């Protein structure tokens, strides 16, 4: 059984209390660009069980790994990916994380799939506007079972698409415990092995013990980000990567683990893996 198959099996095994790691956009820095095969393979090498990725569509209909609404961060161009063809984008200079022109550029979803086939679970995040084409490319690569589609639970169009695609797995994202009722309805129509909670403070209803119990009683895992992307953004109720790295894992990842989080999405897969192994939460 391949590693990704074991992870998929684990998603439906509520008796297995090991924690899985999802790598946010892969492991990237300097000249290794997020949402590329190299970033994803590096994350897998550092212990990630899943790789979270974002996809966008060019003007000529090519899916590429890219997160932002505009191209400003990497290309210093305040326009969208959809304004350019793939060939035009390939000829543009991409500036890396130290502000220099990079050796490599963005990558197509087709090439990403070739690199990741049989290697890991793909958590498809910001691409819900292009799900039809994403699904077609997954099917062509025989990788539908390797993928999980993520979407905000209030996205009705995505929920309808999920209900119509019984062969796919889905993880709805929930900020408010009030919207768990929407997941209850969706579970009757779609395959939902986990719920992503997005708490901004320990007092949030979605971070309450009752919310965790509600999710797990319905045989779903809990996914939670531990990202520390900016001062204005809070993930994991504040028990994030930065807190874990500066104060020790017990003050961040450990609290999420003790709370009942089953999948931690992080920018630091190797460090998260080492900590979780130290507290015997990784098999």
Short mmCIF file of C-alpha atoms in Angstrom, two decimals:
data_model
loop_
_atom_site.label_atom_id
_atom_site.label_comp_id
_atom_site.label_asym_id
_atom_site.label_seq_id
_atom_site.Cartn_x
_atom_site.Cartn_y
_atom_site.Cartn_z
CA UNK A 1 0.00 0.00 0.00
CA UNK A 2 1.37 3.41 -1.03
CA UNK A 3 1.92 6.11 1.59
CA UNK A 4 -0.93 8.20 0.22
CA UNK A 5 -3.26 5.20 0.44
CA UNK A 6 -2.37 4.75 4.10
CA UNK A 7 -3.13 8.43 4.72
CA UNK A 8 -6.45 8.13 2.91
CA UNK A 9 -7.33 5.05 5.00
CA UNK A 10 -6.34 6.96 8.17
CA UNK A 11 -8.78 9.75 7.26
CA UNK A 12 -11.66 7.34 7.83
CA UNK A 13 -10.22 5.58 10.89
CA UNK A 14 -11.46 7.36 14.00
CA UNK A 15 -9.58 4.93 16.27
CA UNK A 16 -6.16 6.04 15.00
CA UNK A 17 -5.06 9.04 17.11
CA UNK A 18 -1.85 9.75 15.23
CA UNK A 19 -1.68 13.29 13.90
CA UNK A 20 -1.04 13.98 10.22
CA UNK A 21 0.83 16.96 8.81
CA UNK A 22 -0.30 19.07 5.86
CA UNK A 23 2.33 21.32 4.34
CA UNK A 24 1.11 24.80 3.40
CA UNK A 25 2.00 25.35 -0.30
CA UNK A 26 4.94 22.98 0.15
CA UNK A 27 8.29 23.81 1.75
CA UNK A 28 9.57 26.97 0.12
CA UNK A 29 12.19 29.66 0.64
CA UNK A 30 14.76 31.64 -1.35
CA UNK A 31 14.64 30.13 -4.85
CA UNK A 32 12.23 27.27 -4.10
CA UNK A 33 8.84 28.72 -5.02
CA UNK A 34 5.58 27.79 -3.30
CA UNK A 35 2.99 25.69 -5.13
CA UNK A 36 5.62 23.95 -7.26
CA UNK A 37 6.68 20.31 -7.47
CA UNK A 38 10.02 21.05 -5.82
CA UNK A 39 8.32 22.70 -2.85
CA UNK A 40 5.87 19.81 -2.49
CA UNK A 41 8.54 17.12 -2.77
CA UNK A 42 10.70 18.95 -0.24
CA UNK A 43 7.77 19.00 2.18
CA UNK A 44 7.16 15.28 1.72
CA UNK A 45 10.85 14.72 2.43
CA UNK A 46 10.45 16.65 5.68
CA UNK A 47 7.57 14.49 6.88
CA UNK A 48 4.40 15.98 5.39
CA UNK A 49 1.57 13.51 4.79
CA UNK A 50 -0.38 15.93 2.61
CA UNK A 51 0.49 18.98 0.54
CA UNK A 52 -1.91 21.91 0.37
CA UNK A 53 -1.91 23.74 -2.94
CA UNK A 54 -3.59 26.60 -4.79
CA UNK A 55 -4.32 26.75 -8.50
CA UNK A 56 -5.20 29.52 -10.92
CA UNK A 57 -6.18 29.60 -14.60
CA UNK A 58 -4.35 31.44 -17.37
CA UNK A 59 -6.09 33.28 -20.20
CA UNK A 60 -5.62 30.28 -22.48
CA UNK A 61 -6.98 27.81 -19.93
CA UNK A 62 -3.85 26.36 -18.33
CA UNK A 63 -4.01 25.55 -14.62
CA UNK A 64 -0.91 26.74 -12.75
CA UNK A 65 0.20 26.65 -9.14
CA UNK A 66 -0.49 30.14 -7.80
CA UNK A 67 -2.24 31.55 -4.73
CA UNK A 68 -2.64 35.33 -4.85
CA UNK A 69 -5.41 37.28 -6.53
CA UNK A 70 -2.79 39.27 -8.45
CA UNK A 71 0.76 38.66 -9.68
CA UNK A 72 2.21 41.53 -7.68
CA UNK A 73 4.15 39.52 -5.11
CA UNK A 74 6.13 37.37 -7.56
CA UNK A 75 6.06 39.35 -10.79
CA UNK A 76 5.70 42.96 -9.53
CA UNK A 77 2.70 43.22 -11.87
CA UNK A 78 -0.65 44.25 -10.43
CA UNK A 79 -2.67 42.07 -12.78
CA UNK A 80 -4.24 38.62 -12.59
CA UNK A 81 -2.98 35.30 -13.95
CA UNK A 82 -6.05 35.22 -16.21
CA UNK A 83 -4.76 38.32 -18.04
CA UNK A 84 -1.90 36.34 -19.60
CA UNK A 85 -1.35 33.17 -21.58
CA UNK A 86 0.88 30.46 -20.15
CA UNK A 87 3.59 31.23 -22.70
CA UNK A 88 3.51 34.92 -21.74
CA UNK A 89 3.87 34.03 -18.07
CA UNK A 90 6.79 31.71 -18.81
CA UNK A 91 8.65 34.60 -20.41
CA UNK A 92 8.11 36.94 -17.44
CA UNK A 93 10.67 37.37 -14.67
CA UNK A 94 9.60 35.85 -11.37
CA UNK A 95 11.15 37.47 -8.28
CA UNK A 96 11.92 35.11 -5.45
CA UNK A 97 11.70 35.56 -1.67
CA UNK A 98 14.89 37.62 -1.52
CA UNK A 99 13.77 39.92 -4.33
CA UNK A 100 15.98 38.48 -7.05
CA UNK A 101 14.99 37.16 -10.47
CA UNK A 102 14.49 33.44 -9.96
CA UNK A 103 15.91 30.59 -12.04
CA UNK A 104 12.55 28.81 -12.21
CA UNK A 105 8.99 30.07 -12.61
CA UNK A 106 5.47 28.86 -11.95
CA UNK A 107 4.45 25.33 -12.84
CA UNK A 108 1.42 23.78 -14.50
CA UNK A 109 -0.95 21.53 -12.59
CA UNK A 110 -0.25 18.83 -15.18
CA UNK A 111 3.45 18.85 -14.30
CA UNK A 112 2.71 18.96 -10.58
CA UNK A 113 0.51 15.89 -10.92
CA UNK A 114 3.25 14.01 -12.78
CA UNK A 115 5.67 14.74 -9.93
CA UNK A 116 3.28 13.78 -7.13
CA UNK A 117 1.54 10.71 -8.54
CA UNK A 118 1.44 7.96 -5.90
CA UNK A 119 3.44 10.10 -3.47
CA UNK A 120 1.00 12.03 -1.25
CA UNK A 121 -2.50 13.36 -0.68
CA UNK A 122 -3.19 16.63 -2.49
CA UNK A 123 -5.24 19.14 -0.50
CA UNK A 124 -6.64 21.46 -3.15
CA UNK A 125 -7.44 24.81 -1.60
CA UNK A 126 -7.88 28.02 -3.55
CA UNK A 127 -9.12 26.69 -6.87
CA UNK A 128 -12.88 26.27 -6.36
CA UNK A 129 -13.66 28.50 -9.37
CA UNK A 130 -11.96 25.92 -11.62
CA UNK A 131 -13.05 22.61 -10.09
CA UNK A 132 -14.39 21.18 -13.35
CA UNK A 133 -11.00 21.45 -15.04
CA UNK A 134 -9.14 20.41 -11.89
CA UNK A 135 -11.27 17.27 -11.75
CA UNK A 136 -10.69 16.54 -15.45
CA UNK A 137 -6.92 16.72 -15.03
CA UNK A 138 -7.02 14.58 -11.88
CA UNK A 139 -9.10 11.98 -13.69
CA UNK A 140 -6.79 11.97 -16.70
CA UNK A 141 -3.83 11.38 -14.37
CA UNK A 142 -5.80 8.70 -12.45
CA UNK A 143 -5.33 10.71 -9.23
CA UNK A 144 -8.89 11.56 -8.12
CA UNK A 145 -8.51 9.35 -5.03
CA UNK A 146 -5.30 11.20 -4.10
CA UNK A 147 -7.08 14.56 -3.88
CA UNK A 148 -9.14 16.41 -1.29
CA UNK A 149 -11.11 19.49 -2.30
CA UNK A 150 -11.28 22.25 0.35
CA UNK A 151 -13.82 25.06 0.32
CA UNK A 152 -15.52 27.56 2.66
CA UNK A 153 -18.72 25.91 3.88
CA UNK A 154 -20.74 29.00 2.89
CA UNK A 155 -19.72 28.58 -0.77
CA UNK A 156 -23.03 27.19 -2.07
CA UNK A 157 -21.75 26.58 -5.59
CA UNK A 158 -18.88 24.47 -4.24
CA UNK A 159 -21.28 22.57 -1.96
CA UNK A 160 -23.51 21.75 -4.93
CA UNK A 161 -20.50 20.58 -6.93
CA UNK A 162 -19.42 18.38 -4.02
CA UNK A 163 -22.85 16.77 -3.83
CA UNK A 164 -22.61 15.90 -7.53
CA UNK A 165 -19.16 14.28 -7.30
CA UNK A 166 -19.43 11.24 -5.08
CA UNK A 167 -15.98 9.95 -6.07
CA UNK A 168 -14.19 12.94 -4.50
CA UNK A 169 -13.27 13.81 -0.92
CA UNK A 170 -14.06 17.23 0.53
CA UNK A 171 -13.01 19.27 3.57
CA UNK A 172 -15.31 22.23 4.28
CA UNK A 173 -13.77 25.18 6.15
CA UNK A 174 -15.72 26.61 9.11
CA UNK A 175 -15.04 29.80 11.08
CA UNK A 176 -18.23 29.80 13.16
CA UNK A 177 -19.75 26.84 14.98
CA UNK A 178 -23.14 28.03 13.77
CA UNK A 179 -22.28 26.73 10.30
CA UNK A 180 -21.67 23.16 11.43
CA UNK A 181 -25.33 22.59 10.62
CA UNK A 182 -24.49 23.14 6.95
CA UNK A 183 -21.95 20.34 7.15
CA UNK A 184 -24.60 18.07 8.61
CA UNK A 185 -26.69 18.53 5.47
CA UNK A 186 -23.72 18.19 3.15
CA UNK A 187 -22.56 14.94 4.75
CA UNK A 188 -25.68 13.25 3.40
CA UNK A 189 -24.59 14.03 -0.18
CA UNK A 190 -20.77 14.21 -0.22
CA UNK A 191 -17.74 12.36 1.16
CA UNK A 192 -16.37 14.49 4.02
CA UNK A 193 -13.59 12.83 6.05
CA UNK A 194 -12.58 16.02 7.88
CA UNK A 195 -13.62 19.56 8.76
CA UNK A 196 -11.21 22.48 8.78
CA UNK A 197 -11.79 24.78 11.73
CA UNK A 198 -10.56 28.39 11.58
CA UNK A 199 -10.46 29.71 15.18
CA UNK A 200 -8.96 33.12 15.85
CA UNK A 201 -9.01 32.86 19.65
CA UNK A 202 -9.33 30.12 22.28
CA UNK A 203 -12.80 31.49 23.09
CA UNK A 204 -14.19 30.98 19.58
CA UNK A 205 -17.13 28.60 19.44
CA UNK A 206 -15.50 26.54 16.72
CA UNK A 207 -12.57 25.88 19.10
CA UNK A 208 -14.83 24.75 21.95
CA UNK A 209 -14.77 21.14 23.17
CA UNK A 210 -18.40 20.83 22.07
CA UNK A 211 -17.49 21.69 18.46
CA UNK A 212 -14.70 19.08 18.44
CA UNK A 213 -17.08 16.50 19.92
CA UNK A 214 -19.76 17.32 17.33
CA UNK A 215 -17.30 16.77 14.48
CA UNK A 216 -15.78 13.57 15.82
CA UNK A 217 -19.13 12.04 16.81
CA UNK A 218 -19.98 12.22 13.11
CA UNK A 219 -16.79 10.34 12.23
CA UNK A 220 -14.86 13.27 10.80
CA UNK A 221 -11.32 14.42 11.60
CA UNK A 222 -10.41 17.98 12.64
CA UNK A 223 -8.03 19.98 10.41
CA UNK A 224 -6.52 23.17 11.83
CA UNK A 225 -3.92 25.60 10.48
CA UNK A 226 -1.00 26.62 12.68
CA UNK A 227 0.21 29.22 10.19
CA UNK A 228 1.77 32.51 11.27
CA UNK A 229 1.61 34.54 8.09
CA UNK A 230 1.14 38.09 9.36
CA UNK A 231 0.34 40.14 12.43
CA UNK A 232 -3.19 40.77 11.13
CA UNK A 233 -3.88 37.05 10.55
CA UNK A 234 -4.47 34.63 13.41
CA UNK A 235 -4.71 30.87 12.90
CA UNK A 236 -5.05 27.96 15.26
CA UNK A 237 -6.54 30.19 17.97
CA UNK A 238 -3.06 31.74 18.28
CA UNK A 239 -1.31 28.41 18.94
CA UNK A 240 0.63 28.84 15.75
CA UNK A 241 3.98 28.00 14.15
CA UNK A 242 5.71 31.12 15.47
CA UNK A 243 4.60 30.45 19.02
CA UNK A 244 5.74 26.84 18.70
CA UNK A 245 9.15 27.82 17.35
CA UNK A 246 9.82 30.62 19.85
CA UNK A 247 8.23 29.19 23.02
CA UNK A 248 8.45 25.48 22.33
CA UNK A 249 6.06 23.03 20.73
CA UNK A 250 4.15 22.52 23.98
CA UNK A 251 2.90 26.10 23.70
CA UNK A 252 1.60 25.74 20.14
CA UNK A 253 1.36 22.45 18.28
CA UNK A 254 1.06 20.59 21.58
CA UNK A 255 -2.04 22.54 22.60
CA UNK A 256 -3.66 21.82 19.23
CA UNK A 257 -2.81 18.14 19.66
CA UNK A 258 -4.21 18.00 23.19
CA UNK A 259 -7.36 19.79 22.04
CA UNK A 260 -8.05 17.07 19.50
CA UNK A 261 -6.72 18.41 16.20
CA UNK A 262 -6.01 15.49 13.84
CA UNK A 263 -4.37 17.35 10.94
CA UNK A 264 -2.04 20.30 11.49
CA UNK A 265 -1.33 22.48 8.47
CA UNK A 266 2.04 24.14 8.88
CA UNK A 267 4.87 25.94 7.11
CA UNK A 268 7.35 23.89 9.18
CA UNK A 269 6.69 20.19 8.47
CA UNK A 270 10.07 18.89 9.70
CA UNK A 271 9.87 20.75 13.02
CA UNK A 272 6.22 19.81 13.53
CA UNK A 273 6.98 16.18 12.75
CA UNK A 274 9.89 16.09 15.21
CA UNK A 275 7.78 17.60 17.97
CA UNK A 276 4.80 15.29 17.41
CA UNK A 277 7.11 12.26 17.40
CA UNK A 278 8.62 13.44 20.69
CA UNK A 279 5.17 13.42 22.29
CA UNK A 280 4.31 10.09 20.63
CA UNK A 281 1.60 11.43 18.32
CA UNK A 282 3.23 10.24 15.10
CA UNK A 283 3.46 6.59 14.19
#
